[in-house]
Amino acid sequence: MPGLGSSEPGSDELKPVYPVDAGPPDPLATRFCDAVYSLPAKRLAACSGKPAGPAAGIVQGQCVRTLTAALALHSVKLDPGDVDRCTDAMTRATTGCDWATPAGAAPLPAECDGVVHGALSANAPCRSSLECPDGLRCQGLSTIDTGTCAAPKAAGFACNLADDMLATFARQDHYDRAHPECAGPCVARMCRPATPAPSSRK
């Protein structure tokens, strides 16, 4: 697939895994990113009486860019019904001003988490673990290097070494649940053996 590399052949220029110019914003991506960024930012501004700062708009733009690119590549799926439920849930979560803090961090409702679903198959090149089937991780991924949709790593392998740009910008905070990097826990950047489940026998 064209564009999967981190740089053009024969070029020393490093490029992010998602293009800087993803083309016209996808309407569904825009709706989702508005729900998780713009909506709480506007409500926070109303609570504080101060205009919203530029930070939320900048990160929202990155959310739209990366999600637009992933949707255009048909590597993820986003259901309009899920976006509607996320918007409704965020509206409820930011009603009133009790939730507002000086940090301005709006709670992410459960309806907004886990809504970006992978459309790739096992062993496919990937730019985010969200592009992979449930149970698989985009192993080898970095901000400038694509990875491969593969099984969780065994104990003894390094882990948690790179950020997943799409998961970060789209606020998919618990993507590890569907796309674990290690077969066991990742502790101090190292995959550890899985802890056996406690026996129910007495």
PDB file of C-alpha atoms in Angstrom:
ATOM      1  CA  MET A   1       0.000   0.000   0.000  1.00  0.00           C
ATOM      2  CA  PRO A   2       1.505   3.362  -0.971  1.00  0.00           C
ATOM      3  CA  GLY A   3       2.473   5.704   1.802  1.00  0.00           C
ATOM      4  CA  LEU A   4       3.039   3.100   4.482  1.00  0.00           C
ATOM      5  CA  GLY A   5       6.739   3.910   4.862  1.00  0.00           C
ATOM      6  CA  SER A   6       8.049   6.564   7.223  1.00  0.00           C
ATOM      7  CA  SER A   7       9.910   8.335   4.399  1.00  0.00           C
ATOM      8  CA  GLU A   8      10.120   8.431   0.644  1.00  0.00           C
ATOM      9  CA  PRO A   9      12.556   5.986  -1.000  1.00  0.00           C
ATOM     10  CA  GLY A  10      16.009   7.547  -1.121  1.00  0.00           C
ATOM     11  CA  SER A  11      14.993  10.333   1.244  1.00  0.00           C
ATOM     12  CA  ASP A  12      16.359  11.023   4.710  1.00  0.00           C
ATOM     13  CA  GLU A  13      13.250  12.957   5.693  1.00  0.00           C
ATOM     14  CA  LEU A  14      11.353  11.336   8.551  1.00  0.00           C
ATOM     15  CA  LYS A  15       7.583  11.494   8.351  1.00  0.00           C
ATOM     16  CA  PRO A  16       4.841  10.588  10.821  1.00  0.00           C
ATOM     17  CA  VAL A  17       2.923   7.396  10.140  1.00  0.00           C
ATOM     18  CA  TYR A  18      -0.227   9.413   9.416  1.00  0.00           C
ATOM     19  CA  PRO A  19       0.233  12.099   6.748  1.00  0.00           C
ATOM     20  CA  VAL A  20       0.515  15.705   7.898  1.00  0.00           C
ATOM     21  CA  ASP A  21      -2.029  16.590   5.205  1.00  0.00           C
ATOM     22  CA  ALA A  22      -4.795  14.006   5.379  1.00  0.00           C
ATOM     23  CA  GLY A  23      -7.014  15.890   2.935  1.00  0.00           C
ATOM     24  CA  PRO A  24     -10.490  17.258   3.667  1.00  0.00           C
ATOM     25  CA  PRO A  25     -11.655  16.384   7.191  1.00  0.00           C
ATOM     26  CA  ASP A  26     -13.948  13.375   7.314  1.00  0.00           C
ATOM     27  CA  PRO A  27     -17.368  14.534   8.609  1.00  0.00           C
ATOM     28  CA  LEU A  28     -17.758  11.569  10.961  1.00  0.00           C
ATOM     29  CA  ALA A  29     -14.228  12.029  12.327  1.00  0.00           C
ATOM     30  CA  THR A  30     -14.997  15.713  12.869  1.00  0.00           C
ATOM     31  CA  ARG A  31     -18.204  14.902  14.747  1.00  0.00           C
ATOM     32  CA  PHE A  32     -16.411  12.466  17.028  1.00  0.00           C
ATOM     33  CA  CYS A  33     -13.470  14.773  17.743  1.00  0.00           C
ATOM     34  CA  ASP A  34     -15.842  17.670  18.379  1.00  0.00           C
ATOM     35  CA  ALA A  35     -17.608  15.526  20.975  1.00  0.00           C
ATOM     36  CA  VAL A  36     -14.457  14.623  22.906  1.00  0.00           C
ATOM     37  CA  TYR A  37     -12.679  17.998  22.603  1.00  0.00           C
ATOM     38  CA  SER A  38     -14.789  20.971  21.456  1.00  0.00           C
ATOM     39  CA  LEU A  39     -17.923  20.196  23.423  1.00  0.00           C
ATOM     40  CA  PRO A  40     -16.211  19.984  26.848  1.00  0.00           C
ATOM     41  CA  ALA A  41     -13.932  22.930  26.001  1.00  0.00           C
ATOM     42  CA  LYS A  42     -16.939  25.139  25.227  1.00  0.00           C
ATOM     43  CA  ARG A  43     -18.720  24.039  28.388  1.00  0.00           C
ATOM     44  CA  LEU A  44     -15.604  24.675  30.461  1.00  0.00           C
ATOM     45  CA  ALA A  45     -15.338  28.164  28.987  1.00  0.00           C
ATOM     46  CA  ALA A  46     -18.948  28.825  29.933  1.00  0.00           C
ATOM     47  CA  CYS A  47     -18.295  27.647  33.492  1.00  0.00           C
ATOM     48  CA  SER A  48     -15.106  29.657  33.943  1.00  0.00           C
ATOM     49  CA  GLY A  49     -16.208  32.757  32.067  1.00  0.00           C
ATOM     50  CA  LYS A  50     -12.972  32.642  30.103  1.00  0.00           C
ATOM     51  CA  PRO A  51     -12.550  31.842  26.398  1.00  0.00           C
ATOM     52  CA  ALA A  52     -11.286  28.386  25.549  1.00  0.00           C
ATOM     53  CA  GLY A  53      -7.521  28.229  25.110  1.00  0.00           C
ATOM     54  CA  PRO A  54      -5.869  27.065  21.896  1.00  0.00           C
ATOM     55  CA  ALA A  55      -4.640  23.728  23.278  1.00  0.00           C
ATOM     56  CA  ALA A  56      -7.927  21.867  22.906  1.00  0.00           C
ATOM     57  CA  GLY A  57      -8.297  23.095  19.320  1.00  0.00           C
ATOM     58  CA  ILE A  58      -4.793  21.975  18.427  1.00  0.00           C
ATOM     59  CA  VAL A  59      -5.264  18.468  19.815  1.00  0.00           C
ATOM     60  CA  GLN A  60      -8.729  18.269  18.292  1.00  0.00           C
ATOM     61  CA  GLY A  61      -7.153  19.038  14.922  1.00  0.00           C
ATOM     62  CA  GLN A  62      -4.738  16.152  15.399  1.00  0.00           C
ATOM     63  CA  CYS A  63      -7.669  13.907  16.290  1.00  0.00           C
ATOM     64  CA  VAL A  64      -9.468  14.877  13.069  1.00  0.00           C
ATOM     65  CA  ARG A  65      -6.300  14.490  10.992  1.00  0.00           C
ATOM     66  CA  THR A  66      -5.320  11.021  12.176  1.00  0.00           C
ATOM     67  CA  LEU A  67      -8.863   9.661  12.257  1.00  0.00           C
ATOM     68  CA  THR A  68      -9.610  11.100   8.808  1.00  0.00           C
ATOM     69  CA  ALA A  69      -6.500   9.386   7.438  1.00  0.00           C
ATOM     70  CA  ALA A  70      -7.352   6.042   9.037  1.00  0.00           C
ATOM     71  CA  LEU A  71     -10.923   6.162   7.716  1.00  0.00           C
ATOM     72  CA  ALA A  72      -9.694   7.102   4.225  1.00  0.00           C
ATOM     73  CA  LEU A  73      -7.331   4.135   4.284  1.00  0.00           C
ATOM     74  CA  HIS A  74     -10.229   1.880   5.365  1.00  0.00           C
ATOM     75  CA  SER A  75      -8.059   0.669   8.237  1.00  0.00           C
ATOM     76  CA  VAL A  76     -10.626   1.553  10.921  1.00  0.00           C
ATOM     77  CA  LYS A  77     -14.400   1.726  11.214  1.00  0.00           C
ATOM     78  CA  LEU A  78     -16.435   4.311  13.108  1.00  0.00           C
ATOM     79  CA  ASP A  79     -20.171   3.853  13.425  1.00  0.00           C
ATOM     80  CA  PRO A  80     -22.381   6.976  13.274  1.00  0.00           C
ATOM     81  CA  GLY A  81     -24.577   5.536  16.020  1.00  0.00           C
ATOM     82  CA  ASP A  82     -21.554   5.199  18.307  1.00  0.00           C
ATOM     83  CA  VAL A  83     -20.636   8.832  17.626  1.00  0.00           C
ATOM     84  CA  ASP A  84     -24.188   9.932  18.486  1.00  0.00           C
ATOM     85  CA  ARG A  85     -24.087   7.981  21.753  1.00  0.00           C
ATOM     86  CA  CYS A  86     -20.667   9.449  22.582  1.00  0.00           C
ATOM     87  CA  THR A  87     -21.926  12.985  21.949  1.00  0.00           C
ATOM     88  CA  ASP A  88     -25.004  12.445  24.108  1.00  0.00           C
ATOM     89  CA  ALA A  89     -22.914  10.931  26.902  1.00  0.00           C
ATOM     90  CA  MET A  90     -20.366  13.766  26.818  1.00  0.00           C
ATOM     91  CA  THR A  91     -23.192  16.301  26.910  1.00  0.00           C
ATOM     92  CA  ARG A  92     -24.577  14.636  30.056  1.00  0.00           C
ATOM     93  CA  ALA A  93     -21.121  14.308  31.636  1.00  0.00           C
ATOM     94  CA  THR A  94     -20.415  18.033  31.260  1.00  0.00           C
ATOM     95  CA  THR A  95     -23.824  19.319  32.322  1.00  0.00           C
ATOM     96  CA  GLY A  96     -23.465  21.948  35.023  1.00  0.00           C
ATOM     97  CA  CYS A  97     -20.052  22.962  36.321  1.00  0.00           C
ATOM     98  CA  ASP A  98     -19.305  20.435  39.085  1.00  0.00           C
ATOM     99  CA  TRP A  99     -17.069  18.461  36.729  1.00  0.00           C
ATOM    100  CA  ALA A 100     -14.980  21.487  35.701  1.00  0.00           C
ATOM    101  CA  THR A 101     -11.472  21.738  37.171  1.00  0.00           C
ATOM    102  CA  PRO A 102      -8.630  24.235  36.602  1.00  0.00           C
ATOM    103  CA  ALA A 103      -6.923  21.588  34.467  1.00  0.00           C
ATOM    104  CA  GLY A 104      -9.995  21.491  32.267  1.00  0.00           C
ATOM    105  CA  ALA A 105      -9.872  17.722  31.836  1.00  0.00           C
ATOM    106  CA  ALA A 106     -13.342  16.506  30.956  1.00  0.00           C
ATOM    107  CA  PRO A 107     -14.201  12.957  31.965  1.00  0.00           C
ATOM    108  CA  LEU A 108     -14.374  10.591  29.009  1.00  0.00           C
ATOM    109  CA  PRO A 109     -17.661   8.679  29.120  1.00  0.00           C
ATOM    110  CA  ALA A 110     -17.554   4.940  28.521  1.00  0.00           C
ATOM    111  CA  GLU A 111     -19.672   5.519  25.407  1.00  0.00           C
ATOM    112  CA  CYS A 112     -16.737   7.385  23.797  1.00  0.00           C
ATOM    113  CA  ASP A 113     -14.072   4.784  24.576  1.00  0.00           C
ATOM    114  CA  GLY A 114     -13.549   1.723  22.389  1.00  0.00           C
ATOM    115  CA  VAL A 115     -15.585   3.087  19.453  1.00  0.00           C
ATOM    116  CA  VAL A 116     -12.778   3.018  16.843  1.00  0.00           C
ATOM    117  CA  HIS A 117     -12.645  -0.521  15.487  1.00  0.00           C
ATOM    118  CA  GLY A 118      -9.896  -2.143  13.452  1.00  0.00           C
ATOM    119  CA  ALA A 119     -10.538  -3.165   9.846  1.00  0.00           C
ATOM    120  CA  LEU A 120      -7.170  -4.790   9.089  1.00  0.00           C
ATOM    121  CA  SER A 121      -6.264  -8.459   9.299  1.00  0.00           C
ATOM    122  CA  ALA A 122      -3.522 -10.276  11.184  1.00  0.00           C
ATOM    123  CA  ASN A 123       0.011  -9.601   9.875  1.00  0.00           C
ATOM    124  CA  ALA A 124      -1.125  -6.460   8.042  1.00  0.00           C
ATOM    125  CA  PRO A 125       1.028  -3.289   8.162  1.00  0.00           C
ATOM    126  CA  CYS A 126      -0.529  -0.831  10.619  1.00  0.00           C
ATOM    127  CA  ARG A 127      -0.206   2.724  11.887  1.00  0.00           C
ATOM    128  CA  SER A 128      -2.143   2.183  15.117  1.00  0.00           C
ATOM    129  CA  SER A 129      -3.266  -0.737  17.237  1.00  0.00           C
ATOM    130  CA  LEU A 130      -6.811   0.556  16.708  1.00  0.00           C
ATOM    131  CA  GLU A 131      -6.445  -0.598  13.089  1.00  0.00           C
ATOM    132  CA  CYS A 132      -5.861  -4.221  14.162  1.00  0.00           C
ATOM    133  CA  PRO A 133      -8.416  -6.914  15.044  1.00  0.00           C
ATOM    134  CA  ASP A 134      -9.258  -7.287  18.725  1.00  0.00           C
ATOM    135  CA  GLY A 135      -6.581  -9.326  20.477  1.00  0.00           C
ATOM    136  CA  LEU A 136      -3.780  -8.108  18.210  1.00  0.00           C
ATOM    137  CA  ARG A 137      -1.380  -5.194  18.665  1.00  0.00           C
ATOM    138  CA  CYS A 138       0.426  -3.001  16.144  1.00  0.00           C
ATOM    139  CA  GLN A 139       3.816  -4.378  17.158  1.00  0.00           C
ATOM    140  CA  GLY A 140       6.901  -2.390  16.160  1.00  0.00           C
ATOM    141  CA  LEU A 141       4.941   0.852  15.838  1.00  0.00           C
ATOM    142  CA  SER A 142       6.474   4.267  16.517  1.00  0.00           C
ATOM    143  CA  THR A 143       5.514   7.810  15.559  1.00  0.00           C
ATOM    144  CA  ILE A 144       7.568   7.438  12.346  1.00  0.00           C
ATOM    145  CA  ASP A 145       7.574   3.658  11.770  1.00  0.00           C
ATOM    146  CA  THR A 146       4.627   1.475  10.876  1.00  0.00           C
ATOM    147  CA  GLY A 147       4.139  -1.813  12.681  1.00  0.00           C
ATOM    148  CA  THR A 148       2.443  -5.148  12.070  1.00  0.00           C
ATOM    149  CA  CYS A 149      -0.814  -6.458  13.532  1.00  0.00           C
ATOM    150  CA  ALA A 150       0.541  -9.306  15.651  1.00  0.00           C
ATOM    151  CA  ALA A 151      -0.079 -11.279  18.816  1.00  0.00           C
ATOM    152  CA  PRO A 152       0.891  -9.931  22.251  1.00  0.00           C
ATOM    153  CA  LYS A 153       4.571 -10.289  23.161  1.00  0.00           C
ATOM    154  CA  ALA A 154       5.861 -13.003  25.462  1.00  0.00           C
ATOM    155  CA  ALA A 155       7.566 -12.268  28.778  1.00  0.00           C
ATOM    156  CA  GLY A 156      11.033 -10.758  28.439  1.00  0.00           C
ATOM    157  CA  PHE A 157      10.300  -8.426  25.522  1.00  0.00           C
ATOM    158  CA  ALA A 158      10.453  -4.644  25.862  1.00  0.00           C
ATOM    159  CA  CYS A 159       7.113  -2.829  25.943  1.00  0.00           C
ATOM    160  CA  ASN A 160       5.507   0.603  26.241  1.00  0.00           C
ATOM    161  CA  LEU A 161       8.294   2.212  24.217  1.00  0.00           C
ATOM    162  CA  ALA A 162       6.237   4.299  21.784  1.00  0.00           C
ATOM    163  CA  ASP A 163       3.020   6.300  21.637  1.00  0.00           C
ATOM    164  CA  ASP A 164       0.080   5.292  19.479  1.00  0.00           C
ATOM    165  CA  MET A 165      -0.852   8.589  17.820  1.00  0.00           C
ATOM    166  CA  LEU A 166      -4.380   7.647  16.753  1.00  0.00           C
ATOM    167  CA  ALA A 167      -5.284   6.142  20.124  1.00  0.00           C
ATOM    168  CA  THR A 168      -3.836   9.159  21.938  1.00  0.00           C
ATOM    169  CA  PHE A 169      -5.485  11.858  19.841  1.00  0.00           C
ATOM    170  CA  ALA A 170      -8.830  10.013  19.653  1.00  0.00           C
ATOM    171  CA  ARG A 171      -8.789   9.584  23.456  1.00  0.00           C
ATOM    172  CA  GLN A 172      -9.125   5.810  23.213  1.00  0.00           C
ATOM    173  CA  ASP A 173      -7.578   5.572  26.642  1.00  0.00           C
ATOM    174  CA  HIS A 174      -8.213   1.886  27.302  1.00  0.00           C
ATOM    175  CA  TYR A 175      -7.238   0.416  23.944  1.00  0.00           C
ATOM    176  CA  ASP A 176      -4.850  -1.945  25.770  1.00  0.00           C
ATOM    177  CA  ARG A 177      -7.880  -3.960  26.835  1.00  0.00           C
ATOM    178  CA  ALA A 178      -8.674  -4.967  23.245  1.00  0.00           C
ATOM    179  CA  HIS A 179      -5.096  -4.721  21.955  1.00  0.00           C
ATOM    180  CA  PRO A 180      -2.702  -5.895  24.698  1.00  0.00           C
ATOM    181  CA  GLU A 181       0.983  -5.393  23.965  1.00  0.00           C
ATOM    182  CA  CYS A 182       2.084  -8.253  26.229  1.00  0.00           C
ATOM    183  CA  ALA A 183       0.604 -11.658  27.011  1.00  0.00           C
ATOM    184  CA  GLY A 184       1.104 -10.685  30.669  1.00  0.00           C
ATOM    185  CA  PRO A 185       1.488  -7.274  32.310  1.00  0.00           C
ATOM    186  CA  CYS A 186       3.932  -4.606  31.079  1.00  0.00           C
ATOM    187  CA  VAL A 187       5.963  -3.546  34.122  1.00  0.00           C
ATOM    188  CA  ALA A 188       8.874  -1.088  33.975  1.00  0.00           C
ATOM    189  CA  ARG A 189       8.857  -1.314  30.148  1.00  0.00           C
ATOM    190  CA  MET A 190       9.222  -5.095  30.178  1.00  0.00           C
ATOM    191  CA  CYS A 191       6.639  -7.797  29.450  1.00  0.00           C
ATOM    192  CA  ARG A 192       6.245  -9.951  32.551  1.00  0.00           C
ATOM    193  CA  PRO A 193       4.811 -13.462  32.912  1.00  0.00           C
ATOM    194  CA  ALA A 194       1.049 -13.619  33.197  1.00  0.00           C
ATOM    195  CA  THR A 195      -0.150 -14.164  36.746  1.00  0.00           C
ATOM    196  CA  PRO A 196      -2.137 -17.414  37.010  1.00  0.00           C
ATOM    197  CA  ALA A 197      -5.742 -16.912  37.958  1.00  0.00           C
ATOM    198  CA  PRO A 198      -6.412 -17.855  41.587  1.00  0.00           C
ATOM    199  CA  SER A 199      -7.836 -21.328  41.972  1.00  0.00           C
ATOM    200  CA  SER A 200     -11.435 -21.599  43.114  1.00  0.00           C
ATOM    201  CA  ARG A 201     -10.693 -24.906  44.813  1.00  0.00           C
ATOM    202  CA  LYS A 202     -10.441 -24.922  48.600  1.00  0.00           C
TER     203      LYS A 202
END
